[in-house]
Structures are given as structure tokens and as C-alpha cells.
Coordinates of C-alpha atoms in Angstrom, one line a residue:
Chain S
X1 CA 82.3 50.5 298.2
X2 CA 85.7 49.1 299.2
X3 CA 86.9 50.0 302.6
X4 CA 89.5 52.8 302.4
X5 CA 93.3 51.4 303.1
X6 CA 95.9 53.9 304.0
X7 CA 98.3 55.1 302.0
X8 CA 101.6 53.8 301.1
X9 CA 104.1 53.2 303.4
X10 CA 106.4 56.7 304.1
X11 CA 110.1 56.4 305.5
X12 CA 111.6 56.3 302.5
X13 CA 115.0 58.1 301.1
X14 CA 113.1 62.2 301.3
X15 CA 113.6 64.3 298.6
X16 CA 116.6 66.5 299.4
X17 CA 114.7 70.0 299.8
X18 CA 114.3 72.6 297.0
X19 CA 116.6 75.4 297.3
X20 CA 114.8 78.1 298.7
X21 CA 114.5 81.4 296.7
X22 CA 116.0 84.7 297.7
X23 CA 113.1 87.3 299.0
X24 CA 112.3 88.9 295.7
X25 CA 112.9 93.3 296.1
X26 CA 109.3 94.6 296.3
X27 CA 107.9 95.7 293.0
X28 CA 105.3 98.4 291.5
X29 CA 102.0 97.3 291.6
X30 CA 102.5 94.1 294.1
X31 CA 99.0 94.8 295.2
X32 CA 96.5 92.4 293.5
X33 CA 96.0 88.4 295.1
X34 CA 97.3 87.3 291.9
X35 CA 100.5 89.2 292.0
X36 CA 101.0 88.1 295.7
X37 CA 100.0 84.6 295.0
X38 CA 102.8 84.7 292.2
X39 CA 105.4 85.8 294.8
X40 CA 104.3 83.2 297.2
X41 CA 104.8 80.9 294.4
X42 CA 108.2 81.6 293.9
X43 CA 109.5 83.3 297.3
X44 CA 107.8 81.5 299.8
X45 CA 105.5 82.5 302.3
X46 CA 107.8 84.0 304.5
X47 CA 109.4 85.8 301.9
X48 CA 105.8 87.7 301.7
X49 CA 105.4 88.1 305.0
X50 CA 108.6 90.0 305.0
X51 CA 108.0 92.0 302.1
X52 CA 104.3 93.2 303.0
X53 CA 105.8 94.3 306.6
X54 CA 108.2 96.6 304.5
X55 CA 105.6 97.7 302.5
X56 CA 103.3 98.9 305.0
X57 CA 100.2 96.1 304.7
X58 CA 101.4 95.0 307.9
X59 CA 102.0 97.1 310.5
X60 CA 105.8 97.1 311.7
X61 CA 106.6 94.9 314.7
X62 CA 107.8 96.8 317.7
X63 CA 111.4 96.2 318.7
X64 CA 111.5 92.6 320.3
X65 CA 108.2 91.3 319.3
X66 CA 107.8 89.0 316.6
X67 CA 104.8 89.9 314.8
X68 CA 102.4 87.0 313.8
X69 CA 102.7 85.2 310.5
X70 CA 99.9 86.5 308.4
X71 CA 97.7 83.6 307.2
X72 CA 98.5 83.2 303.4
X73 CA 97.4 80.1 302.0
X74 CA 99.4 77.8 300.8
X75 CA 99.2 76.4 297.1
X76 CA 98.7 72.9 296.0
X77 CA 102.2 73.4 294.6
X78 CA 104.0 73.9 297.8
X79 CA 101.4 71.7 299.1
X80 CA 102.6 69.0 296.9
X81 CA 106.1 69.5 297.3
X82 CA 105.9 69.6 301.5
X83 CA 104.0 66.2 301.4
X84 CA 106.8 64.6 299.2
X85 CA 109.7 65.9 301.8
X86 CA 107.2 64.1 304.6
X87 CA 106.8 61.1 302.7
X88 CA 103.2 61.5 302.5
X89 CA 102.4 59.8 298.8
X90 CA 98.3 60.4 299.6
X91 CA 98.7 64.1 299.8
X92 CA 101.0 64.3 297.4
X93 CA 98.9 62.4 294.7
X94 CA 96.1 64.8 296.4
X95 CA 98.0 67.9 295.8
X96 CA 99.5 66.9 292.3
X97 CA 96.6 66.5 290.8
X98 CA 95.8 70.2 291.3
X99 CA 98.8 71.7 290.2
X100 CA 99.0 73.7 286.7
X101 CA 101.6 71.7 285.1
X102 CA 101.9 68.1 287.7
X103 CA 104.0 66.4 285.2
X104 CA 106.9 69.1 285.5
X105 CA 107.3 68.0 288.8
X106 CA 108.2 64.2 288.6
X107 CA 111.5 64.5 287.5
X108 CA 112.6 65.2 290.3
X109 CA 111.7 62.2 292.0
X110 CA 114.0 59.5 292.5
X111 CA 112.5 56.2 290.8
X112 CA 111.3 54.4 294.4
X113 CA 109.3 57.8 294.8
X114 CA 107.9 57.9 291.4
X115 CA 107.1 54.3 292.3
X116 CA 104.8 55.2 295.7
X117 CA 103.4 58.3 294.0
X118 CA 102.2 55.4 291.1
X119 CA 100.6 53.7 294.3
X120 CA 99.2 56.6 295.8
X121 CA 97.4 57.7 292.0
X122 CA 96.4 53.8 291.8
X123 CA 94.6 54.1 295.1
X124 CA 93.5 57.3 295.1
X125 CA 91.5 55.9 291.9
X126 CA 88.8 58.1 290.9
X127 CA 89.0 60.5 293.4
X128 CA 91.7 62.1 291.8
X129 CA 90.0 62.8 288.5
X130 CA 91.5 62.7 285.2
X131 CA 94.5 63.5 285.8
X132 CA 95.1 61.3 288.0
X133 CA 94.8 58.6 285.3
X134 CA 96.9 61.1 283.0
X135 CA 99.5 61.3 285.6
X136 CA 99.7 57.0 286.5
X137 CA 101.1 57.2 282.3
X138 CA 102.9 60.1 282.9
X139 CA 104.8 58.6 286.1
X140 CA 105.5 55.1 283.4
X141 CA 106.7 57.3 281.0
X142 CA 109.4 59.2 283.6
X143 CA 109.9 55.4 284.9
X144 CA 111.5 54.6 281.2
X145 CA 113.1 58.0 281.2
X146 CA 115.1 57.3 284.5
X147 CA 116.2 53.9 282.5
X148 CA 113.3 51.5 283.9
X149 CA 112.4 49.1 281.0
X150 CA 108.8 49.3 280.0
X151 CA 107.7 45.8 280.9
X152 CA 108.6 47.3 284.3
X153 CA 107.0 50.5 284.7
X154 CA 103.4 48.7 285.5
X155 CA 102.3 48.5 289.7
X156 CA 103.5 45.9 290.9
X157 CA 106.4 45.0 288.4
X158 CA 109.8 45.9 289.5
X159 CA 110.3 42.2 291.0
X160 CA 108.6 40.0 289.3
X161 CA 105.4 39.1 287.7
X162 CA 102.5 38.9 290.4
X163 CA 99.2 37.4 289.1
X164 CA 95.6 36.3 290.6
X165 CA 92.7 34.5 289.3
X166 CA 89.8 34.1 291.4
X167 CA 88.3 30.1 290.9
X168 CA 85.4 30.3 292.5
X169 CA 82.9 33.0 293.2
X170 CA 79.6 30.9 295.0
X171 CA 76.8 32.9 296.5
X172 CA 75.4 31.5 299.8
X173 CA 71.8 30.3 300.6
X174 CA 70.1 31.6 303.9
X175 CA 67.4 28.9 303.6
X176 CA 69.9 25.9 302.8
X177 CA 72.0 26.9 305.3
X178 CA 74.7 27.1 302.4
X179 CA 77.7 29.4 303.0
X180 CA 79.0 31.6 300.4
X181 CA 82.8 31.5 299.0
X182 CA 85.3 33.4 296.9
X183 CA 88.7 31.3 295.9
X184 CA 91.6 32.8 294.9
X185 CA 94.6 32.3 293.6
X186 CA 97.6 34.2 293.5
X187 CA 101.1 33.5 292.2
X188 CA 104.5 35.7 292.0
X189 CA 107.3 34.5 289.4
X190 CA 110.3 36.8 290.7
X191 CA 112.6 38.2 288.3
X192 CA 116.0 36.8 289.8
X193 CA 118.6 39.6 288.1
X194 CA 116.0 42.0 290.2
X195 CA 115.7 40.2 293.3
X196 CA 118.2 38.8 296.2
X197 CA 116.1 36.5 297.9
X198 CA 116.6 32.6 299.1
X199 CA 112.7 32.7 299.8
X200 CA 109.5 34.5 298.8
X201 CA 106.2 34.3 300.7
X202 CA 103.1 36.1 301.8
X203 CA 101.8 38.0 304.4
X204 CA 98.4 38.8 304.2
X205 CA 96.2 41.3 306.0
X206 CA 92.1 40.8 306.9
X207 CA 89.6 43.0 307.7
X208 CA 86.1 41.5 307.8
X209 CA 83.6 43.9 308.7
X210 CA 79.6 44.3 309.2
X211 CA 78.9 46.4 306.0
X212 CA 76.2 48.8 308.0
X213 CA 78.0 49.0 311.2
X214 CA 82.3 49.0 310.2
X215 CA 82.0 46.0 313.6
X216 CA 84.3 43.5 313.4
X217 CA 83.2 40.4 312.0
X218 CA 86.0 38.0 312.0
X219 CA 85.6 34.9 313.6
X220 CA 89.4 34.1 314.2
X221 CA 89.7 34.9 317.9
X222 CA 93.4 35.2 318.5
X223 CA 93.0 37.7 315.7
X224 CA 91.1 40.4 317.3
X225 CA 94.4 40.7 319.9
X226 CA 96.3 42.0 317.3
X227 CA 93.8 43.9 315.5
X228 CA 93.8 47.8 314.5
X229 CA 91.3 49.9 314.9
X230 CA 89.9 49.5 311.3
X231 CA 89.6 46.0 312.3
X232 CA 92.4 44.9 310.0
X233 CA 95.2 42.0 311.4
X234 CA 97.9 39.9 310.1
X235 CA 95.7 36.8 308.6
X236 CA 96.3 33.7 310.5
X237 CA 95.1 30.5 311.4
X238 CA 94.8 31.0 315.4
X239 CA 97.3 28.0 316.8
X240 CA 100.2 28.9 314.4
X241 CA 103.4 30.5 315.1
X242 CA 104.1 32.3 311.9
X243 CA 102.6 35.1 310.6
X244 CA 103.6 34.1 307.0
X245 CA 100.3 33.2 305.0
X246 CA 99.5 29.3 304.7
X247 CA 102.9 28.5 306.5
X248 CA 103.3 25.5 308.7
X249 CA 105.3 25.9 312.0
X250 CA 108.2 24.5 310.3
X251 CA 108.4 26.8 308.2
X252 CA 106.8 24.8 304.8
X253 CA 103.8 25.3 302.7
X254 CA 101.0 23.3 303.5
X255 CA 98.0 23.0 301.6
X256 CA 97.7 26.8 300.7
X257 CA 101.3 28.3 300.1
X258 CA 104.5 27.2 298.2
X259 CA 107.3 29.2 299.0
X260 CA 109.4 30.4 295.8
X261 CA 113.3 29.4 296.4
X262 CA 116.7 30.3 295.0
X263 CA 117.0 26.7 294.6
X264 CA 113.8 25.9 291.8
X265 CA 113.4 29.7 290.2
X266 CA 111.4 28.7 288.0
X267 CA 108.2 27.6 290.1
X268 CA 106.2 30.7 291.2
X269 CA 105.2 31.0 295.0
X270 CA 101.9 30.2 295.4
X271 CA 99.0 30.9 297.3
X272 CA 95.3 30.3 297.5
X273 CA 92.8 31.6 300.3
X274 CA 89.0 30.4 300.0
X275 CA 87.3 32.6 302.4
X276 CA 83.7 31.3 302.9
X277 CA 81.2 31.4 305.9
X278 CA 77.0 31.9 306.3
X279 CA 77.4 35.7 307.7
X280 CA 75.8 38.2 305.3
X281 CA 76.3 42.4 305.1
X282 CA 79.7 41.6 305.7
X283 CA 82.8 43.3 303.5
X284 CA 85.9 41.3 303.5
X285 CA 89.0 43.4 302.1
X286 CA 92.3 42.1 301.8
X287 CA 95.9 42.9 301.3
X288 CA 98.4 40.4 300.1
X289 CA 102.2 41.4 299.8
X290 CA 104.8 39.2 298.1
X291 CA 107.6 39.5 300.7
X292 CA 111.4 37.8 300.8
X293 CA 111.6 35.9 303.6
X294 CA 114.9 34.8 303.3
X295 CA 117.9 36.5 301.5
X296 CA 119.8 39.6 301.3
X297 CA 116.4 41.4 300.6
X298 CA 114.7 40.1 303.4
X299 CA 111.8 42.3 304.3
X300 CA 111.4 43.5 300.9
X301 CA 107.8 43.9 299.6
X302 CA 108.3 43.0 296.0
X303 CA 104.3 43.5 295.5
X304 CA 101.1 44.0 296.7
X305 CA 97.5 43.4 295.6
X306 CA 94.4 44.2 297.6
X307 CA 91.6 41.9 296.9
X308 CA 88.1 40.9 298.5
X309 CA 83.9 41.0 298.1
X310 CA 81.3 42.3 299.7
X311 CA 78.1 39.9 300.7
X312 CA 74.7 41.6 300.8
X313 CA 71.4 40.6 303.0
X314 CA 70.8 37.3 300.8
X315 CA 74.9 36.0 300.7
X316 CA 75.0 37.4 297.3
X317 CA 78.8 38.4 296.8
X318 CA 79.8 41.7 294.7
X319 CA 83.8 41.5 294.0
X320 CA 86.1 44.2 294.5
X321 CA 88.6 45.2 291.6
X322 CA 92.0 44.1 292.3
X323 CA 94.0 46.2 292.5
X324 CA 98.0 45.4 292.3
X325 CA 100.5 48.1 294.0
X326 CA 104.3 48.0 294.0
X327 CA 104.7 48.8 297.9
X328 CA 102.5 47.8 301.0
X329 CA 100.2 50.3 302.7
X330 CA 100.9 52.0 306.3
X331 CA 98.0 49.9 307.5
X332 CA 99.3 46.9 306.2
X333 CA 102.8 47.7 308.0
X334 CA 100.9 48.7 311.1
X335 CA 99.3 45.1 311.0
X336 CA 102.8 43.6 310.8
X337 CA 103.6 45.9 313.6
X338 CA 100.7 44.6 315.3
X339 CA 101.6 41.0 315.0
X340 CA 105.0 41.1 316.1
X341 CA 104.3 43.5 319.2
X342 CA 101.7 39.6 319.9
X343 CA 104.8 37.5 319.4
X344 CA 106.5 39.6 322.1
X345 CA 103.5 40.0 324.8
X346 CA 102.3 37.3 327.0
X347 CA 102.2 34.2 325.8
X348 CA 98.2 33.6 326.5
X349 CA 97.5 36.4 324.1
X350 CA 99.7 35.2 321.6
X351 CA 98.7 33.3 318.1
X352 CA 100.2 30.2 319.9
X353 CA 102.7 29.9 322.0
X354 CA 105.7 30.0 320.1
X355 CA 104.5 33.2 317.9
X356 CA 106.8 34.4 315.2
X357 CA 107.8 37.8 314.3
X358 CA 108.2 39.0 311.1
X359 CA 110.4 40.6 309.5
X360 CA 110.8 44.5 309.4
X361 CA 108.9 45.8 305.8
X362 CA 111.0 47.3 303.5
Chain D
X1 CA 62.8 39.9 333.5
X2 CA 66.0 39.5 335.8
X3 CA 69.7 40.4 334.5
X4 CA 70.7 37.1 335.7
X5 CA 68.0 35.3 333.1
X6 CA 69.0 38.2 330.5
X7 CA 72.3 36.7 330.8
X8 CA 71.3 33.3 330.1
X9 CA 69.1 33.9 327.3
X10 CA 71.9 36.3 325.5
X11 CA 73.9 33.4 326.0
X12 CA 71.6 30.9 324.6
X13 CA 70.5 33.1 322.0
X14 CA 74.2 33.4 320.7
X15 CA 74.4 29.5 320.8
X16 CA 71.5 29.1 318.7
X17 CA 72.8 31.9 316.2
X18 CA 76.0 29.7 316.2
X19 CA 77.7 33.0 316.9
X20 CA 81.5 31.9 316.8
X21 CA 82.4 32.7 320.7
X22 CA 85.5 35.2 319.8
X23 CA 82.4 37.2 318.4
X24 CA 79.7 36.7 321.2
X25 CA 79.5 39.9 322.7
X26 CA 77.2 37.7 326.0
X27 CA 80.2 35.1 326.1
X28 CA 82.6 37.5 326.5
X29 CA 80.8 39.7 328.7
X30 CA 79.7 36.8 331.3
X31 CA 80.1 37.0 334.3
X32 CA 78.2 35.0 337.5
X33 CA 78.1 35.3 341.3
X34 CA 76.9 32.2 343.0
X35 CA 73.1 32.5 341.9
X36 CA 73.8 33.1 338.4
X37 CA 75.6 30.3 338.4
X38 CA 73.4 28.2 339.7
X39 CA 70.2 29.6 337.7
X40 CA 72.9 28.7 334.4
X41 CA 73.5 25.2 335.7
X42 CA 70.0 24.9 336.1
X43 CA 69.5 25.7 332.6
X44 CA 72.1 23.4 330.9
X45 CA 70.0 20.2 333.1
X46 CA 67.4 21.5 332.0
X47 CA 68.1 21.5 328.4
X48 CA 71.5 20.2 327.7
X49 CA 71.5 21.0 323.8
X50 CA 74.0 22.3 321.3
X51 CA 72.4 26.0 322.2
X52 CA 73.8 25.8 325.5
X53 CA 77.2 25.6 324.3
X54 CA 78.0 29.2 325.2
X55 CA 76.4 29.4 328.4
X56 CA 78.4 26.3 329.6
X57 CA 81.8 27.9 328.1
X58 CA 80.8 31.1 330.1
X59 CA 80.2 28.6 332.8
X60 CA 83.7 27.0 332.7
X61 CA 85.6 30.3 332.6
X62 CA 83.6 32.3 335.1
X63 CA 82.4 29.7 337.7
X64 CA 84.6 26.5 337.6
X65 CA 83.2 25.1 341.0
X66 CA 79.3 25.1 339.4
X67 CA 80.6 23.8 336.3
X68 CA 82.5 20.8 337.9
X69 CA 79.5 20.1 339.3
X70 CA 77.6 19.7 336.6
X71 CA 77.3 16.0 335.7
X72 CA 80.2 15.3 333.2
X73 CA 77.5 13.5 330.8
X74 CA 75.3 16.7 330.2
X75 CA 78.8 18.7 329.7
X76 CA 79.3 16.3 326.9
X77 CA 76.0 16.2 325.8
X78 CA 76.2 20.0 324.9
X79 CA 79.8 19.5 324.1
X80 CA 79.0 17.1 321.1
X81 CA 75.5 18.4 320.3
X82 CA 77.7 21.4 319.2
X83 CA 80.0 19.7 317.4
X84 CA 76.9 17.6 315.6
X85 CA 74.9 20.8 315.1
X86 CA 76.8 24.1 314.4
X87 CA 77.1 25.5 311.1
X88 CA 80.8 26.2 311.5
X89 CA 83.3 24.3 314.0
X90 CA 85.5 27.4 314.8
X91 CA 85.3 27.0 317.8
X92 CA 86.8 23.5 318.1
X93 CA 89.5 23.7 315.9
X94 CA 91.3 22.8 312.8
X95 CA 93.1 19.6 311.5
X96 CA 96.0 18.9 309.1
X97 CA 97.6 16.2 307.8
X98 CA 100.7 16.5 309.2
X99 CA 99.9 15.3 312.6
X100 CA 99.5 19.1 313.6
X101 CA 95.9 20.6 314.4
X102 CA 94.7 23.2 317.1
X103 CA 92.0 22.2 319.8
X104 CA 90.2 25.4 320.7
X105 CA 88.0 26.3 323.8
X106 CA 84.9 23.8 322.9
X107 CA 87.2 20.7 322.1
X108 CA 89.3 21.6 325.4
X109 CA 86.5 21.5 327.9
X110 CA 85.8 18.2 325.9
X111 CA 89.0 16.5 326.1
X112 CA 89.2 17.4 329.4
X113 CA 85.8 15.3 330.1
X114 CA 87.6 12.2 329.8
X115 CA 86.1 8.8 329.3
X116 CA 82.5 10.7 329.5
X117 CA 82.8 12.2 326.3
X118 CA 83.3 8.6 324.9
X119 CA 80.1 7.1 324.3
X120 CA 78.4 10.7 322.4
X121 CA 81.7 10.8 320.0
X122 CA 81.7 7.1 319.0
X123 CA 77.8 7.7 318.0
X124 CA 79.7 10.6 316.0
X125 CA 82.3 9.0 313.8
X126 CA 79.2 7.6 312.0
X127 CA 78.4 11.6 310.7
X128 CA 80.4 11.9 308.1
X129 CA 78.1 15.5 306.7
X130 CA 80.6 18.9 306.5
X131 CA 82.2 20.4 309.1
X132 CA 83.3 23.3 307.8
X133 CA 85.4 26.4 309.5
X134 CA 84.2 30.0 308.5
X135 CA 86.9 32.5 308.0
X136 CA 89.6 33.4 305.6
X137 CA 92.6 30.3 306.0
X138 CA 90.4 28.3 308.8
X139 CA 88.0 28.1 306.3
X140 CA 89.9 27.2 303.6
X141 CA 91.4 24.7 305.3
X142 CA 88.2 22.7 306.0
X143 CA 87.5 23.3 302.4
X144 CA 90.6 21.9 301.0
X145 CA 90.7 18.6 303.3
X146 CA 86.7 18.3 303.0
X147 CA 86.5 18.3 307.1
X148 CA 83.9 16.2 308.0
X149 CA 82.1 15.6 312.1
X150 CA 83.6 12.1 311.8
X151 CA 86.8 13.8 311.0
X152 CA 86.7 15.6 314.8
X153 CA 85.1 12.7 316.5
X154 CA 88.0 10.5 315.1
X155 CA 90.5 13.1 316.6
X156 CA 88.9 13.5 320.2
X157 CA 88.6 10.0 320.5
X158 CA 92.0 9.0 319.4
X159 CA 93.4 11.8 322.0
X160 CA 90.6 10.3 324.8
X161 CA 92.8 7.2 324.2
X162 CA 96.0 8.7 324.3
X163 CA 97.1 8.0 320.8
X164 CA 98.3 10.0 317.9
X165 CA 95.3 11.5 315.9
X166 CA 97.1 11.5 312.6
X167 CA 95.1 13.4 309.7
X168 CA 95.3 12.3 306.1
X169 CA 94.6 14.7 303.2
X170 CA 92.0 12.5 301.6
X171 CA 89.0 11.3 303.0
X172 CA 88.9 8.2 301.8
X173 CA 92.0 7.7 303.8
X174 CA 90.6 9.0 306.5
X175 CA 87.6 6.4 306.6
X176 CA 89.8 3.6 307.0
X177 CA 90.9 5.0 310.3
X178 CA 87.6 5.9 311.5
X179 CA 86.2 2.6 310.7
X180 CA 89.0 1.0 312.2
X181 CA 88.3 2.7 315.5
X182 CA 84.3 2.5 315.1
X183 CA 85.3 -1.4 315.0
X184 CA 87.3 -1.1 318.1
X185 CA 85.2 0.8 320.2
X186 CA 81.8 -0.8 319.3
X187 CA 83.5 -4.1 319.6

């Protein structure tokens, strides 16, 4: 199974808060779950509170006191619409797909939300049922109604046209002492009347693990001093000072990136990453976002994929689906966190001595 | 069985796994007062092969004054055994063609050797098998240049001598500059 990521990256523009309801007057027969669970829908939970005190189900507070907040579940409704006023896409995909009537409620979401909820139902995959699936077309549908062409409405779109082909898939050989492989390739044509950028690149995350155990596996040792807990870091070749995918310390592609540019718009940036080595149980899961690196948007994720295999006890490689997102995920933000917090520390624990920060994601 | 010979053998157990050293859980973990030191010195005369790698690494960082006086020839000796042997060259390094590449921890201690490294890496620049890197970009980059042993023994040699180590993307490039220097050096 592919390793979990987090979910998409919160701090956003929140969705300005519903306008709460007035405390509905108490009404005959307000004595059934149903009936409560209705008023809790549309008053609130405090509003019940309130109104059960006045009704006797709970004994009147004594002057001064404030009585305790009786403990009335909340509903995947409310649920829903608290985790989209935190920014929490996960929960809110979670909660949405529980709701009576979930497509009611994207309307109200601005098109960047509708476009993190898409990533949180593309991740959430499975989990989330059917309707899950029924809401990713719903959300492209309310993308087109909010004026979003339909070429654009897919993951990953908004920017650009991201694609990957993997070129090699080679299983390893324990007794020839032959490693395994998996090439890919990846490529990201930007839409210039969408974009502002001089430069587009990639940053790429890695988390190679032991398939049993979750240890960390990866072999770059600069890299475990930025690493997370999940074991996922910022994917570089230890002895370089950016933390842009493939790039050179100048600042140029070498033999695995070509940086798109204002200047020749029509050759897509390019990257390729051949990850190989003789170590089997071992899951290697990726995340590669399309970021400007130079330009007004600078910081801007345009895309994301997430990418990688597993390799079992013989260096037989299973792939993982890709899976192409329109926005990084927290972990993957963390990760650039991570990195730059390197650039800044001492210089024996850095990349190389002249580490780079990143940009801030945006 | 002591914890000072538990030591050594969890390091040269890692060394014969070719456990990359940023993974070794007994290279990081070494440490040595004076008799551990010495009973890991002992060790490396004893056997001065490419599984001793990690032991003499532990040996550099933790006890310096033992490791100096080990005889520069057997550090070399394990030094470029390594280099000849492991599976993957992480732990050296990577080349590129422009001019740039990154000497890690094993090539370090080798550099620093001197002249003494000399003689093993000229024997070297006749290997021309793979020399791959394992990893996500390391490895692709000894993938997409076709790294070869020659390929570091032409590098550590042309540093020994103080000169540029320049890199060229093709191979067959390359061999014209490891010949030349095989020429040179062998007279």
C-alpha cells in the first residue's frame, strides 16, 4: 500500500463564516433525537443547550454558575463546514462525503477551495467511497460553473499541462548482484495567459522506507538532517546548495532538469529521476511539485504528482498509481520547511556549505 | 564475547553488507577508549580489506591518534578495496561534467593519504566495471554518465597531483584522459 501523505496544504483565504441562526422558540413535541438533531442542524448546538435549559431537560444553572455544555454530537454537516473555516481539506472531504446532500455545499466555496477539496477527494481515494468519486465530478462541474473552462477543471490543470511517463521499470537480481530501477520522466508545459513566472522548476520530496519496519532507508546522508519524522526530506544530491530538483549550484539544469523560461515558452521544464539501488522491502514514495522559481508567482505550486514503487524480498518492483494534485501537501511544505531551517543552521549540517533556501510555497 | 569485539564485528559486518555509512547504525554509534582502539587497529592489520571500511571511518572520527598510526598503506588498502569492491560508491561521492563533484567521508580520508594512495589507484584506472550510486538523483547520476571505478580513480589521482579532475559526459571521452594519465604514471 502507498504510504499515507498529509493532506493539502491549509492557510488559504477561510471561508467567511455562515451566519449563525437565531435560537429557534421552543416548540410542541421537541422531545424525540430526531427533532433535536433537526434543531442542532439549523440552530446550533448552543442554541439547544439553551433551549433544553428553558425547557426543563436540564436543570437551571444557579445564579453565577455556568452550567456545563451538555455533550450533543455534532453532525458531519457542521463537521464539514468547521473543517473548511480551519482549512482542513482532509476532514472536510471526510465529513462531506457523509452529508445528505454534499454537493449543495460547494457553491459556496471560492474556486482555490473547491480546488484543495478536489485534492483532498483525490487523495482520500477509496476511502471515501462513492461519493467521493461522485463528488471529484461534482467539484469539475462547479469549477465550469464559477467560469473555469473544462480543459481546466482536471487535478493538476489550472497552470499548465503536467505529464509523466515512467521509461524504465527493471527488477533487481539478489544473486547477480543487479540493482533494481524505476525511470521517470516528467514534464510541465505552463499555460503563459495563467502563469507569471520567468522560471519553473521542481522540488521534490523522498521518503524511502523499510516496508516492514516504516525505518528510514535512504542512503543520502545529509538528508536524514533535514528529515521529518515520516522519514520524508527535500530530495537532494548531498554536496549541493539548492534544494531545486536536478539543479546545479549555478543555478542550471544539469543532466536531470531543464528549467522552463519566459524567454523559450514553448519548451516544457523537464525532469527525470532514475532511482535504483540492491536494497529490497523497501517503499520509495515521492512528491514532485512544479514550482515558479522566478517571477511575480514565485513560490507558486502550479502542480503536484506523487509517484513511486515498492520492491519486495526478491527486488521485484510493484508501482504506485500516480496520482497528479493541483496543490502540494502539508508534508511536502513541512519538508521545504525542513530544508530551509538546514540552510540556516550550522554549516556542518548543511547540504553543503553554501545551502539554499527556497522559496515560501504558495 | 566482549562489547569491544561486538563493536568491531557490527562494524565489519556493516562493511561486508556494504551498508551505505549514513545508514550503519555501528558506524554511527562507534565509539573507542584507548583499547578499543587499539583491538580495531589490530583488526584492520590484520585484515586490511574492503569490509574494514567502516571500522577504519569509525576509527578516523572517534580515535584520530590510533588511526594516524596505522600505516598509511593499509589505510589505502581498505580505502580502495572499497572503492574496487562495494556495490554502490555512496560513500565516496559523485562526479559531473562540469568540473563539479562532491568527495564524501571514504574519498576524504583517501585524499588526505597523499602519495600513499597512489600506487592502489593507478592499479584502478584499469577497472573500468560500474560504479554505480544508489539513491534517488545520486543514483541517477551514476546512471546517466555510466560512472565507472576508473572514473574515481582518475579523479583521486588527478587531485593527488593537484590538477583539475575535469569529468566528461561520455565515457569514451573519459578514456582518453585515463589512458593519458595510466601512461603518465606507469611511465
Amino acid at each position: 500500500m502507498q504510504p499515507a501523505r498529509q493532506q493539502p496544504e491549509p492557510g488559504r483565504e477561510p471561508v467567511p463564516a455562515a451566519p449563525k441562526a437565531a435560537p429557534a422558540a421552543l416548540e410542541p413535541g421537541l422531545d424525540s433525537p430526531a427533532s433535536l438533531l433537526a434543531l442542532q442542524r439549523s440552530a446550533g448546538n448552543r442554541a439547544v443547550s439553551a433551549m433544553l435549559a428553558r425547557n426543563g431537560s436540564t436543570p437551571a444553572p444557579a445564579a453565577g454558575v455556568t452550567p456545563p455544555s451538555p455533550p450533543v454530537p455534532e453532525t458531519d454537516d457542521q463537521l464539514y463546514d468547521d473543517a473548511v473555516k480551519a482549512n482542513d481539506w482532509t476532514k472536510a472531504a471526510t465529513h462531506l462525503v457523509k452529508v445528505a446532500e454534499p454537493v449543495k455545499k460547494l457553491p459556496a466555496l471560492t474556486v482555490d477551495q473547491l480546488r484543495l477539496l478536489q485534492d483532498a477527494m483525490i487523495r482520500g481515494g477509496s476511502a471515501l467511497g462513492g461519493t467521493g468519486s461522485v463528488l471529484q465530478m461534482a467539484i469539475g462541474v462547479e469549477l465550469q460553473a464559477k467560469g473555469v473552462a473544462g480543459t481546466k477543471t482536471a487535478a493538476g490543470s489550472a497552470f499548465g499541462k503536467l505529464e509523466t511517463k515512467v521509461v524504465e521499470k527493471t527488477n533487481g537480481d539478489k544473486a547477480a548482484v543487479k540493482s533494481y530501477a524505476y525511470k521517470i520522466e516528467i514534464t510541465f508545459l505552463p499555460d503563459t495567459a495563467t502563469v507569471n513566472a520567468d522560471e519553473i522548476a521542481f522540488i521534490q520530496t523522498v521518503q524511502l522506507v523499510d516496508t516492514k519496519t516504516g525505518a528510514n532507508m535512504d542512503p543520502e546522508e545529509t538528508n536524514k538532517k533535514r528529515m521529518l519524522a515520516s522519514g520524508t526530506s527535500i530530495d537532494r544530491l548531498g554536496g549541493r546548495e539548492q534544494g531545486w530538483y536536478g539543479m546545479t549550484d549555478a543555478g542550471g539544469g544539469g543532466a536531470t532538469l531543464r528549467t522552463w523560461t519566459k524567454g523559450d515558452p514553448t519548451k516544457p521544464a523537464f525532469m527525470m529521476d532514475r532511482p535504483s539501488w540492491i536494497t529490497e522491502n523497501t517503499t520509495w514514495a515521492f512528491e514532485t511539485s512544479v514550482v515558479c522559481r522566478a517571477g511575480t508567482d514565485v513560490g507558486k505550486v502550479y502542480a503536484t504528482v506523487t509517484w513511486g514503487f515498492k520492491v519486495d524480498d526478491d527486488l521485484k518492483i510493484t508501482e504506485f498509481d500516480r496520482v497528479v494534485t493541483n496543490k502540494q501537501t502539508t508534508e511536502f511544505s513541512e519538508g521545504v520547511g525542513r530544508w530551509n531551517t538546514q540552510a540556516a543552521g550550522p554549516e556542518a549540517d548543511r547540504n553543503a556549505p553554501g545551502q539554499k533556501s527556497l522559496p515560501a510555497l504558495k | 564475547m566482549s562489547d569491544e569485539a561486538r563493536q568491531i564485528d557490527a562494524l565489519v559486518a556493516d562493511g561486508e553488507a556494504g551498508v551505505p555509512l549514513g545508514l550503519s547504525d555501528a558506524y554511527q554509534s562507534a565509539r573507542f577508549d584507548a583499547d578499543d582502539a587499539r583491538a580495531a587497529a589490530a583488526r584492520i592489520r590484520e585484515r586490511p580489506g574492503a569490509e574494514a571500511l567502516h571500522l577504519l571511518l569509525a576509527l578516523r572520527r572517534e580515535a584520530p591518534e590510533t588511526y594516524r598510526e596505522l600505516p598509511g598503506e593499509q589505510r589505502a588498502q581498505v580505502l580502495v578495496a572499497a572503492l574496487r569492491e562495494l556495490p554502490h560508491l555512496n560513500d565516496f561521492g559523485w562526479m559531473e561534467p562540469d568540473g563539479h563533484g562532491h568527495d564524501r567521508t571514504a574519498a576524504q580520508a583517501l585524499l588526505e593519504l597523499g602519495d600513499t594512495a597512489r600506487a592502489p589507484l593507478v592499479e584502478l584506472l584499469d577497472d573500468d566495471r560500474p560504479a554505480p550510486l544508489a539513491g534517488s538523483e545520486a543514483a541517477t547520476m551514476s546512471s546517466t554518465y555510466g560512472y565507472r571505478r576508473s572514473d574515481y580513480a582518475h579523479r583521486y589521482l588527478s587531485k593527488l597531483l593537484r590538477r583539475d579532475a575535469p569529468f566528461a559526459a561520455e565515457p569514451a571521452q573519459r578514456d582518453a584522459a585515463i589512458a593519458a594519465l595510466r601512461n603518465e604514471l606507469r611511465g
